[in-house]
Amino acid sequence: MAGFRSFLYPGSTVEADALVLDGRESHHLVRVLRAKVGTAVEVLDGAGKRYAGTIQVADAKAVRIGIDSVEEVTRAGPRLRVVQSLSKGKAMDLILKMATEIGASEIQPVFTDQGEVQIKGERLASKVEKWRLTMIEACKQCGLPFLPKLAVPVVLKDYLAAEAPSSLRIVASLEVGSRPLREVLYDDLDADWVEIAIGPEGDFSVKEYALLRSAGYRSARLGANILRAETATAYMLSVIDQLRS
């Protein structure tokens, strides 16, 4: 197992027998982790490849790593898309970390009627970049081959109007008559994509539930208890992950 892990940011370069990390990862390896020439490093590209190698040049601006081996991982199906109402503070960070660790393919944050987070402009762009870094750190900590695609947050109704339906769409629902999650999943075990929608702490509004139903979402109950948003996301992803394992 590698001594350290790094990530291939866009500024990195990959050659036939070596790769050069960007300034951010190079600085972290050399200045923070004190890595030296000869140190074993595993480098992830977020798209299924793991590079194993050793540091040849310990430059804090451009670490060069000789490639010893490359592993290419195939993503297990079905693909998972998370449509997540934006949560306050560190809750959103936790949701993104857990979704990354469990194996989400895409994450679409949405603004909802009863959600408490309403940000836009430069502040929103800064948040999205921070969230992406949080997800990359989750990949590095756990050695995960895939980094989920993180979309720019949009209003839920706009997302539903623009996005083509996935193979199976499920909404975590507190509505009377919602079926247990396992039953909804067994409706289509061969789906190529499973999309889950999780509302805010105040739940989706009546209008939003109607829009979700019109967009093909099936209502699912998550056990007997009312769960926090971050718990609901982890719950749904974990159950689906077990079915594809």
Short mmCIF file of C-alpha atoms in Angstrom, two decimals:
data_model
loop_
_atom_site.label_atom_id
_atom_site.label_comp_id
_atom_site.label_asym_id
_atom_site.label_seq_id
_atom_site.Cartn_x
_atom_site.Cartn_y
_atom_site.Cartn_z
CA MET A 1 0.00 0.00 0.00
CA ALA A 2 1.23 3.46 -0.85
CA GLY A 3 2.63 5.65 1.87
CA PHE A 4 0.68 8.69 0.67
CA ARG A 5 -2.16 9.47 -1.74
CA SER A 6 -2.51 12.34 -4.17
CA PHE A 7 -4.98 13.47 -6.79
CA LEU A 8 -4.48 14.36 -10.45
CA TYR A 9 -5.77 17.91 -10.69
CA PRO A 10 -6.11 19.44 -14.18
CA GLY A 11 -2.69 21.10 -13.83
CA SER A 12 -0.95 17.73 -13.52
CA THR A 13 0.67 15.94 -16.46
CA VAL A 14 0.88 12.22 -17.26
CA GLU A 15 3.78 10.82 -19.29
CA ALA A 16 4.50 7.27 -20.42
CA ASP A 17 6.43 6.31 -17.31
CA ALA A 18 5.93 9.23 -14.92
CA LEU A 19 3.51 11.92 -13.82
CA VAL A 20 4.03 15.44 -12.49
CA LEU A 21 1.64 16.76 -9.87
CA ASP A 22 0.25 20.29 -9.84
CA GLY A 23 1.40 22.90 -7.33
CA ARG A 24 -1.35 22.22 -4.79
CA GLU A 25 -0.66 18.48 -4.43
CA SER A 26 3.10 18.94 -4.74
CA HIS A 27 3.14 21.46 -1.89
CA HIS A 28 0.98 19.18 0.27
CA LEU A 29 3.25 16.18 -0.28
CA VAL A 30 6.57 17.96 0.23
CA ARG A 31 5.78 20.73 2.74
CA VAL A 32 2.93 19.22 4.76
CA LEU A 33 3.52 15.46 4.61
CA ARG A 34 7.33 15.78 4.30
CA ALA A 35 7.50 13.25 1.47
CA LYS A 36 10.95 12.70 -0.02
CA VAL A 37 12.58 11.08 -3.02
CA GLY A 38 11.79 7.37 -2.87
CA THR A 39 8.50 7.79 -1.00
CA ALA A 40 5.71 5.54 -2.29
CA VAL A 41 2.65 7.43 -3.55
CA GLU A 42 -0.70 6.36 -4.94
CA VAL A 43 -2.24 8.89 -7.32
CA LEU A 44 -5.95 8.89 -8.20
CA ASP A 45 -7.43 10.50 -11.29
CA GLY A 46 -11.07 10.37 -10.16
CA ALA A 47 -12.09 8.54 -13.34
CA GLY A 48 -11.13 4.99 -12.38
CA LYS A 49 -7.33 4.94 -12.57
CA ARG A 50 -4.93 4.39 -9.67
CA TYR A 51 -1.24 5.06 -10.30
CA ALA A 52 1.28 3.49 -7.94
CA GLY A 53 4.79 4.91 -7.98
CA THR A 54 7.67 6.52 -6.13
CA ILE A 55 8.79 10.13 -5.95
CA GLN A 56 11.69 10.89 -8.28
CA VAL A 57 11.79 14.66 -7.77
CA ALA A 58 10.53 16.15 -4.49
CA ASP A 59 9.83 19.66 -5.80
CA ALA A 60 7.18 21.54 -3.77
CA LYS A 61 5.89 23.09 -7.01
CA ALA A 62 6.06 20.02 -9.28
CA VAL A 63 6.57 16.60 -7.70
CA ARG A 64 7.61 14.01 -10.27
CA ILE A 65 6.51 10.42 -9.61
CA GLY A 66 7.81 7.41 -11.51
CA ILE A 67 4.94 5.09 -12.42
CA ASP A 68 5.38 1.51 -11.23
CA SER A 69 1.89 0.25 -12.09
CA VAL A 70 -1.53 1.44 -13.20
CA GLU A 71 -4.84 -0.09 -12.10
CA GLU A 72 -8.02 0.75 -14.03
CA VAL A 73 -11.22 0.09 -12.08
CA THR A 74 -14.58 -0.57 -13.75
CA ARG A 75 -17.50 1.20 -12.09
CA ALA A 76 -20.19 -1.14 -10.82
CA GLY A 77 -23.78 -0.51 -11.96
CA PRO A 78 -26.24 0.98 -11.62
CA ARG A 79 -24.96 4.56 -11.70
CA LEU A 80 -26.26 6.70 -8.84
CA ARG A 81 -27.35 10.32 -9.08
CA VAL A 82 -28.14 12.25 -5.89
CA VAL A 83 -30.52 15.21 -6.14
CA GLN A 84 -29.82 16.85 -2.80
CA SER A 85 -31.53 19.83 -1.21
CA LEU A 86 -28.79 22.15 0.02
CA SER A 87 -28.13 21.77 3.74
CA LYS A 88 -26.71 24.28 6.18
CA GLY A 89 -23.12 24.48 7.40
CA LYS A 90 -21.09 21.31 7.74
CA ALA A 91 -24.08 19.07 6.99
CA MET A 92 -23.57 19.58 3.25
CA ASP A 93 -19.88 18.74 3.57
CA LEU A 94 -20.80 15.52 5.37
CA ILE A 95 -23.39 14.61 2.73
CA LEU A 96 -20.86 15.07 -0.07
CA LYS A 97 -18.20 13.05 1.75
CA MET A 98 -20.57 10.15 2.41
CA ALA A 99 -21.99 10.20 -1.12
CA THR A 100 -18.44 10.09 -2.50
CA GLU A 101 -17.39 7.25 -0.21
CA ILE A 102 -20.45 5.11 -0.90
CA GLY A 103 -20.15 5.54 -4.66
CA ALA A 104 -22.45 8.19 -6.10
CA SER A 105 -21.77 8.96 -9.77
CA GLU A 106 -23.31 12.44 -9.86
CA ILE A 107 -24.54 14.93 -7.28
CA GLN A 108 -27.01 17.68 -8.16
CA PRO A 109 -27.57 20.16 -5.31
CA VAL A 110 -30.93 21.92 -5.52
CA PHE A 111 -32.65 24.89 -3.92
CA THR A 112 -36.02 23.93 -2.46
CA ASP A 113 -39.06 25.81 -1.16
CA GLN A 114 -38.43 24.95 2.48
CA GLY A 115 -34.65 24.78 2.39
CA GLU A 116 -32.73 27.32 4.46
CA VAL A 117 -29.77 27.77 2.11
CA GLN A 118 -30.10 30.46 -0.56
CA ILE A 119 -26.77 31.59 -2.03
CA LYS A 120 -25.78 32.80 -5.48
CA GLY A 121 -23.12 34.52 -7.54
CA GLU A 122 -19.48 34.45 -6.47
CA ARG A 123 -20.36 33.06 -3.05
CA LEU A 124 -22.10 30.09 -4.68
CA ALA A 125 -19.16 29.47 -7.03
CA SER A 126 -16.80 29.54 -4.05
CA LYS A 127 -18.99 27.05 -2.20
CA VAL A 128 -19.08 24.66 -5.13
CA GLU A 129 -15.28 24.70 -5.36
CA LYS A 130 -14.99 24.08 -1.63
CA TRP A 131 -17.42 21.17 -1.86
CA ARG A 132 -15.46 19.68 -4.76
CA LEU A 133 -12.27 19.82 -2.68
CA THR A 134 -14.12 18.09 0.17
CA MET A 135 -15.06 15.28 -2.21
CA ILE A 136 -11.50 14.98 -3.52
CA GLU A 137 -10.22 14.68 0.06
CA ALA A 138 -12.72 11.85 0.62
CA CYS A 139 -11.31 10.09 -2.44
CA LYS A 140 -7.76 10.49 -1.18
CA GLN A 141 -8.53 9.38 2.37
CA CYS A 142 -10.29 6.20 1.24
CA GLY A 143 -8.38 5.45 -1.97
CA LEU A 144 -11.53 5.77 -4.06
CA PRO A 145 -11.11 5.45 -7.84
CA PHE A 146 -14.10 7.61 -8.79
CA LEU A 147 -14.88 11.25 -8.02
CA PRO A 148 -18.58 12.03 -8.46
CA LYS A 149 -19.54 14.79 -10.87
CA LEU A 150 -20.73 17.79 -8.85
CA ALA A 151 -23.21 20.00 -10.68
CA VAL A 152 -23.87 23.68 -10.04
CA PRO A 153 -26.87 24.10 -7.71
CA VAL A 154 -30.17 24.97 -9.38
CA VAL A 155 -33.79 25.37 -8.31
CA LEU A 156 -35.49 21.96 -8.07
CA LYS A 157 -38.28 22.80 -10.51
CA ASP A 158 -35.73 24.01 -13.08
CA TYR A 159 -33.75 20.79 -12.75
CA LEU A 160 -36.86 18.66 -13.19
CA ALA A 161 -37.91 20.65 -16.26
CA ALA A 162 -34.53 20.29 -17.95
CA GLU A 163 -33.28 16.81 -17.03
CA ALA A 164 -34.37 13.68 -18.88
CA PRO A 165 -35.71 10.97 -16.55
CA SER A 166 -33.31 8.35 -15.24
CA SER A 167 -34.11 4.64 -15.39
CA LEU A 168 -35.42 4.68 -11.81
CA ARG A 169 -36.23 7.82 -9.83
CA ILE A 170 -36.93 7.64 -6.09
CA VAL A 171 -37.77 10.39 -3.61
CA ALA A 172 -37.30 9.96 0.13
CA SER A 173 -40.84 10.76 1.26
CA LEU A 174 -42.68 11.43 4.50
CA GLU A 175 -46.01 11.30 2.66
CA VAL A 176 -48.70 8.88 3.75
CA GLY A 177 -48.75 5.85 1.48
CA SER A 178 -45.03 5.84 0.61
CA ARG A 179 -43.72 2.32 0.12
CA PRO A 180 -40.61 0.90 1.86
CA LEU A 181 -37.43 1.67 -0.06
CA ARG A 182 -36.66 -2.02 -0.69
CA GLU A 183 -40.01 -2.49 -2.44
CA VAL A 184 -39.45 0.51 -4.71
CA LEU A 185 -35.98 -0.72 -5.64
CA TYR A 186 -37.32 -4.15 -6.57
CA ASP A 187 -39.55 -2.45 -9.15
CA ASP A 188 -36.52 -2.18 -11.44
CA LEU A 189 -33.42 -4.05 -10.31
CA ASP A 190 -31.89 -3.81 -13.80
CA ALA A 191 -31.96 -0.01 -14.00
CA ASP A 192 -28.85 1.55 -15.54
CA TRP A 193 -29.31 4.68 -13.44
CA VAL A 194 -30.94 5.21 -10.06
CA GLU A 195 -31.68 8.78 -9.08
CA ILE A 196 -32.58 9.66 -5.50
CA ALA A 197 -34.03 12.95 -4.28
CA ILE A 198 -33.62 14.05 -0.66
CA GLY A 199 -35.37 17.11 0.69
CA PRO A 200 -34.39 19.66 3.33
CA GLU A 201 -34.97 19.35 7.08
CA GLY A 202 -38.40 20.89 6.51
CA ASP A 203 -39.13 18.32 3.77
CA PHE A 204 -40.26 19.00 0.22
CA SER A 205 -43.31 21.20 -0.15
CA VAL A 206 -46.65 19.83 -1.39
CA LYS A 207 -46.00 21.56 -4.72
CA GLU A 208 -42.54 20.01 -5.01
CA TYR A 209 -43.87 16.52 -4.27
CA ALA A 210 -46.37 17.01 -7.11
CA LEU A 211 -43.55 18.09 -9.45
CA LEU A 212 -41.45 15.09 -8.44
CA ARG A 213 -44.31 12.69 -9.11
CA SER A 214 -44.91 14.30 -12.50
CA ALA A 215 -41.21 13.77 -13.28
CA GLY A 216 -41.49 10.04 -12.59
CA TYR A 217 -40.23 9.81 -9.01
CA ARG A 218 -41.56 6.99 -6.86
CA SER A 219 -42.09 7.75 -3.17
CA ALA A 220 -40.07 5.65 -0.71
CA ARG A 221 -40.21 5.44 3.07
CA LEU A 222 -36.88 5.14 4.87
CA GLY A 223 -37.68 2.94 7.84
CA ALA A 224 -39.89 3.83 10.78
CA ASN A 225 -38.10 6.99 11.92
CA ILE A 226 -37.80 10.51 10.55
CA LEU A 227 -34.19 10.99 9.49
CA ARG A 228 -32.00 14.05 9.15
CA ALA A 229 -31.15 14.97 5.56
CA GLU A 230 -27.57 13.70 5.78
CA THR A 231 -28.71 10.42 7.36
CA ALA A 232 -31.37 9.93 4.68
CA THR A 233 -28.80 10.33 1.91
CA ALA A 234 -26.41 7.82 3.47
CA TYR A 235 -29.29 5.42 4.16
CA MET A 236 -30.54 5.41 0.57
CA LEU A 237 -27.10 5.15 -0.99
CA SER A 238 -26.09 2.32 1.33
CA VAL A 239 -29.19 0.24 0.56
CA ILE A 240 -28.72 0.72 -3.20
CA ASP A 241 -25.01 -0.06 -2.92
CA GLN A 242 -25.80 -3.37 -1.26
CA LEU A 243 -28.01 -4.36 -4.17
CA ARG A 244 -25.24 -3.69 -6.71
CA SER A 245 -22.41 -5.29 -4.68
#
